[in-house]
Amino acid sequence: MPRRRSPVPDTQPVTVTAARLVRPDQAEYFERWAAEIMALAGTFPGHLGSTLLRPGAGSTEYHLVYRFHDRDALAGWERSPERHEALARCSGMVDRSRYSRVSGLESFFTAPDRADGPSRTRLTLLTITVVFGLQLVLQSLVAPVVGHWPLVLRALFYACVVVLSLGYVFMPFLTRRLGRWLRPRR
């Protein structure tokens, strides 16, 4: 009888967006509530940051964006009694809510369709710049060592190095450091 493998834990960062259509007369109260719940989320293990995206002109849809170290850290926040109590206080301020989550590389390439979200053009430019830099380093330092490998193995090696470096090193660091540049004020 074959042994079942235990699942590998998912340790990729997770980003959650909670979109809420706020009643116009409740906007001021909602913003105070949002500041409180983001501060509360910040006290939970694995919390990497949160932000409030305000609605654009003609909209009442707010987005609360949370980022956690991994799915387990997010689950601790989502199951907490403190979060459930806070959500109960918010229910009278909103007409409708949506909740979505992304993890790993997906969180760097999925930009919300919002005027105040990350600029897709700037994310693309940043990605091209990082990939170009990685390719230069790989071609100058690593190519002489692996130059005798078959083409398919070299291509696979380069793809793995570039994707893993993007997803785990460069993009998480650069999207934090260049947050203002990625989200220009309109």
mmCIF file of C-alpha atoms in Angstrom:
data_model
loop_
_atom_site.group_PDB
_atom_site.id
_atom_site.type_symbol
_atom_site.label_atom_id
_atom_site.label_comp_id
_atom_site.label_asym_id
_atom_site.label_seq_id
_atom_site.Cartn_x
_atom_site.Cartn_y
_atom_site.Cartn_z
ATOM 1 C CA MET A 1 0.000 0.000 0.000
ATOM 2 C CA PRO A 2 1.569 3.346 -1.014
ATOM 3 C CA ARG A 3 2.288 5.837 1.723
ATOM 4 C CA ARG A 4 0.483 9.127 1.534
ATOM 5 C CA ARG A 5 2.717 12.128 1.396
ATOM 6 C CA SER A 6 2.041 14.870 3.864
ATOM 7 C CA PRO A 7 1.295 18.147 2.122
ATOM 8 C CA VAL A 8 4.141 20.611 1.890
ATOM 9 C CA PRO A 9 3.303 23.695 3.949
ATOM 10 C CA ASP A 10 2.521 26.797 1.879
ATOM 11 C CA THR A 11 4.929 29.443 3.117
ATOM 12 C CA GLN A 12 4.405 32.041 0.405
ATOM 13 C CA PRO A 13 3.231 35.525 1.394
ATOM 14 C CA VAL A 14 -0.518 35.993 1.037
ATOM 15 C CA THR A 15 -2.285 39.231 0.119
ATOM 16 C CA VAL A 16 -5.967 39.673 0.923
ATOM 17 C CA THR A 17 -8.246 42.401 -0.381
ATOM 18 C CA ALA A 18 -11.567 43.109 1.302
ATOM 19 C CA ALA A 19 -13.668 45.443 -0.851
ATOM 20 C CA ARG A 20 -16.638 47.142 0.791
ATOM 21 C CA LEU A 21 -19.290 49.455 -0.612
ATOM 22 C CA VAL A 22 -19.631 51.936 2.218
ATOM 23 C CA ARG A 23 -22.842 53.894 2.755
ATOM 24 C CA PRO A 24 -22.039 57.539 1.946
ATOM 25 C CA ASP A 25 -23.198 58.781 5.354
ATOM 26 C CA GLN A 26 -20.919 56.219 7.076
ATOM 27 C CA ALA A 27 -17.630 57.031 5.295
ATOM 28 C CA GLU A 28 -16.078 58.925 8.224
ATOM 29 C CA TYR A 29 -16.981 56.173 10.714
ATOM 30 C CA PHE A 30 -15.771 53.481 8.298
ATOM 31 C CA GLU A 31 -12.355 55.138 7.922
ATOM 32 C CA ARG A 32 -11.941 55.204 11.713
ATOM 33 C CA TRP A 33 -13.039 51.579 11.905
ATOM 34 C CA ALA A 34 -10.587 50.671 9.099
ATOM 35 C CA ALA A 35 -7.697 52.321 10.980
ATOM 36 C CA GLU A 36 -8.628 50.324 14.097
ATOM 37 C CA ILE A 37 -8.872 46.958 12.317
ATOM 38 C CA MET A 38 -5.586 47.526 10.460
ATOM 39 C CA ALA A 39 -3.885 48.330 13.770
ATOM 40 C CA LEU A 40 -5.454 45.191 15.252
ATOM 41 C CA ALA A 41 -4.237 43.052 12.318
ATOM 42 C CA GLY A 42 -0.752 44.459 12.908
ATOM 43 C CA THR A 43 -0.650 42.799 16.331
ATOM 44 C CA PHE A 44 -1.045 39.293 14.842
ATOM 45 C CA PRO A 45 1.949 37.035 14.143
ATOM 46 C CA GLY A 46 2.981 36.995 10.500
ATOM 47 C CA HIS A 47 1.340 40.318 9.599
ATOM 48 C CA LEU A 48 3.466 42.068 6.953
ATOM 49 C CA GLY A 49 1.401 45.221 6.493
ATOM 50 C CA SER A 50 -1.978 46.621 5.579
ATOM 51 C CA THR A 51 -3.373 49.632 3.830
ATOM 52 C CA LEU A 52 -6.673 51.309 3.060
ATOM 53 C CA LEU A 53 -7.411 52.210 -0.552
ATOM 54 C CA ARG A 54 -10.024 54.946 -0.678
ATOM 55 C CA PRO A 55 -12.677 55.147 -3.388
ATOM 56 C CA GLY A 56 -12.154 57.137 -6.552
ATOM 57 C CA ALA A 57 -14.505 59.833 -7.777
ATOM 58 C CA GLY A 58 -18.097 58.645 -8.016
ATOM 59 C CA SER A 59 -17.482 55.486 -5.984
ATOM 60 C CA THR A 60 -17.998 54.422 -2.380
ATOM 61 C CA GLU A 61 -15.931 51.230 -2.626
ATOM 62 C CA TYR A 62 -13.065 50.987 -0.142
ATOM 63 C CA HIS A 63 -10.419 48.279 -0.260
ATOM 64 C CA LEU A 64 -8.615 47.017 2.833
ATOM 65 C CA VAL A 65 -5.445 45.214 1.766
ATOM 66 C CA TYR A 66 -3.671 42.899 4.225
ATOM 67 C CA ARG A 67 -0.453 40.980 3.695
ATOM 68 C CA PHE A 68 0.596 37.999 5.816
ATOM 69 C CA HIS A 69 3.722 35.846 5.867
ATOM 70 C CA ASP A 70 1.813 32.694 4.854
ATOM 71 C CA ARG A 71 -1.614 31.031 4.825
ATOM 72 C CA ASP A 72 -1.284 29.858 8.438
ATOM 73 C CA ALA A 73 -0.641 33.391 9.679
ATOM 74 C CA LEU A 74 -3.613 34.634 7.658
ATOM 75 C CA ALA A 75 -5.800 31.841 9.047
ATOM 76 C CA GLY A 76 -4.875 32.892 12.594
ATOM 77 C CA TRP A 77 -6.095 36.409 11.822
ATOM 78 C CA GLU A 78 -9.228 35.269 9.968
ATOM 79 C CA ARG A 79 -10.336 32.923 12.783
ATOM 80 C CA SER A 80 -9.634 35.338 15.614
ATOM 81 C CA PRO A 81 -12.493 36.487 17.853
ATOM 82 C CA GLU A 82 -11.062 40.032 17.701
ATOM 83 C CA ARG A 83 -11.492 40.140 13.924
ATOM 84 C CA HIS A 84 -15.028 38.740 14.129
ATOM 85 C CA GLU A 85 -16.000 41.361 16.719
ATOM 86 C CA ALA A 86 -14.543 44.116 14.544
ATOM 87 C CA LEU A 87 -16.406 42.842 11.464
ATOM 88 C CA ALA A 88 -19.667 42.849 13.414
ATOM 89 C CA ARG A 89 -19.130 46.559 14.226
ATOM 90 C CA CYS A 90 -18.672 47.303 10.516
ATOM 91 C CA SER A 91 -21.793 45.562 9.209
ATOM 92 C CA GLY A 92 -24.081 48.596 9.575
ATOM 93 C CA MET A 93 -21.714 50.795 7.542
ATOM 94 C CA VAL A 94 -21.568 48.760 4.337
ATOM 95 C CA ASP A 95 -24.001 47.593 1.687
ATOM 96 C CA ARG A 96 -21.865 44.862 0.134
ATOM 97 C CA SER A 97 -18.474 43.160 0.641
ATOM 98 C CA ARG A 98 -16.092 41.118 -1.528
ATOM 99 C CA TYR A 99 -13.060 39.188 -0.342
ATOM 100 C CA SER A 100 -10.173 37.904 -2.463
ATOM 101 C CA ARG A 101 -6.707 36.516 -1.825
ATOM 102 C CA VAL A 102 -3.590 35.924 -3.861
ATOM 103 C CA SER A 103 -0.270 34.366 -2.914
ATOM 104 C CA GLY A 104 3.264 34.056 -4.172
ATOM 105 C CA LEU A 105 4.144 35.564 -7.547
ATOM 106 C CA GLU A 106 0.470 36.147 -8.306
ATOM 107 C CA SER A 107 0.419 38.982 -5.782
ATOM 108 C CA PHE A 108 3.069 40.905 -7.725
ATOM 109 C CA PHE A 109 1.376 40.677 -11.111
ATOM 110 C CA THR A 110 -2.260 41.095 -10.144
ATOM 111 C CA ALA A 111 -3.025 44.771 -9.847
ATOM 112 C CA PRO A 112 -6.452 45.899 -8.712
ATOM 113 C CA ASP A 113 -8.475 47.818 -11.285
ATOM 114 C CA ARG A 114 -8.405 50.981 -9.215
ATOM 115 C CA ALA A 115 -7.098 54.468 -9.842
ATOM 116 C CA ASP A 116 -5.038 54.371 -6.619
ATOM 117 C CA GLY A 117 -3.716 50.820 -7.049
ATOM 118 C CA PRO A 118 -0.257 49.907 -8.330
ATOM 119 C CA SER A 119 0.456 51.139 -11.840
ATOM 120 C CA ARG A 120 0.523 48.129 -14.167
ATOM 121 C CA THR A 121 2.948 50.006 -16.424
ATOM 122 C CA ARG A 122 5.344 50.676 -13.550
ATOM 123 C CA LEU A 123 5.086 47.079 -12.287
ATOM 124 C CA THR A 124 5.948 45.892 -15.788
ATOM 125 C CA LEU A 125 8.866 48.332 -16.053
ATOM 126 C CA LEU A 126 10.169 47.228 -12.641
ATOM 127 C CA THR A 127 9.894 43.547 -13.607
ATOM 128 C CA ILE A 128 11.730 44.098 -16.909
ATOM 129 C CA THR A 129 14.477 46.013 -15.105
ATOM 130 C CA VAL A 130 14.957 43.266 -12.503
ATOM 131 C CA VAL A 131 14.912 40.468 -15.091
ATOM 132 C CA PHE A 132 17.412 42.411 -17.253
ATOM 133 C CA GLY A 133 19.750 42.867 -14.275
ATOM 134 C CA LEU A 134 19.482 39.200 -13.308
ATOM 135 C CA GLN A 135 20.187 38.129 -16.880
ATOM 136 C CA LEU A 136 23.282 40.347 -17.037
ATOM 137 C CA VAL A 137 24.639 38.823 -13.826
ATOM 138 C CA LEU A 138 23.810 35.285 -14.920
ATOM 139 C CA GLN A 139 25.340 35.750 -18.366
ATOM 140 C CA SER A 140 28.544 37.288 -17.028
ATOM 141 C CA LEU A 141 29.116 35.114 -13.937
ATOM 142 C CA VAL A 142 27.262 31.856 -14.469
ATOM 143 C CA ALA A 143 27.254 31.326 -18.251
ATOM 144 C CA PRO A 144 30.966 30.432 -18.376
ATOM 145 C CA VAL A 145 30.382 27.700 -15.784
ATOM 146 C CA VAL A 146 27.242 26.190 -17.368
ATOM 147 C CA GLY A 147 28.073 26.984 -21.009
ATOM 148 C CA HIS A 148 28.788 23.326 -21.806
ATOM 149 C CA TRP A 149 25.349 22.193 -20.528
ATOM 150 C CA PRO A 150 22.709 21.245 -23.096
ATOM 151 C CA LEU A 151 20.542 24.201 -24.151
ATOM 152 C CA VAL A 152 17.390 22.844 -22.475
ATOM 153 C CA LEU A 153 19.132 22.425 -19.104
ATOM 154 C CA ARG A 154 20.687 25.911 -19.300
ATOM 155 C CA ALA A 155 17.312 27.455 -20.165
ATOM 156 C CA LEU A 156 15.615 25.582 -17.306
ATOM 157 C CA PHE A 157 18.349 26.628 -14.875
ATOM 158 C CA TYR A 158 18.099 30.307 -15.887
ATOM 159 C CA ALA A 159 14.279 30.239 -15.715
ATOM 160 C CA CYS A 160 14.372 28.742 -12.193
ATOM 161 C CA VAL A 161 16.946 31.235 -10.934
ATOM 162 C CA VAL A 162 15.094 34.225 -12.408
ATOM 163 C CA VAL A 163 11.599 33.208 -11.229
ATOM 164 C CA LEU A 164 12.699 32.197 -7.724
ATOM 165 C CA SER A 165 14.782 35.368 -7.357
ATOM 166 C CA LEU A 166 11.850 37.509 -8.504
ATOM 167 C CA GLY A 167 9.265 35.823 -6.300
ATOM 168 C CA TYR A 168 11.229 35.446 -3.102
ATOM 169 C CA VAL A 169 13.901 38.146 -3.116
ATOM 170 C CA PHE A 170 13.678 41.078 -5.490
ATOM 171 C CA MET A 171 9.952 41.773 -6.019
ATOM 172 C CA PRO A 172 8.929 41.548 -2.332
ATOM 173 C CA PHE A 173 11.806 43.880 -1.397
ATOM 174 C CA LEU A 174 11.372 46.314 -4.297
ATOM 175 C CA THR A 175 7.574 46.570 -4.102
ATOM 176 C CA ARG A 176 7.934 47.612 -0.448
ATOM 177 C CA ARG A 177 10.789 50.042 -1.138
ATOM 178 C CA LEU A 178 9.212 51.555 -4.271
ATOM 179 C CA GLY A 179 5.615 51.609 -3.051
ATOM 180 C CA ARG A 180 5.147 55.343 -3.623
ATOM 181 C CA TRP A 181 6.574 55.147 -7.134
ATOM 182 C CA LEU A 182 4.377 52.128 -7.976
ATOM 183 C CA ARG A 183 1.248 53.932 -6.711
ATOM 184 C CA PRO A 184 1.476 57.465 -8.079
ATOM 185 C CA ARG A 185 -1.083 60.015 -6.937
ATOM 186 C CA ARG A 186 -3.439 60.922 -9.760
#
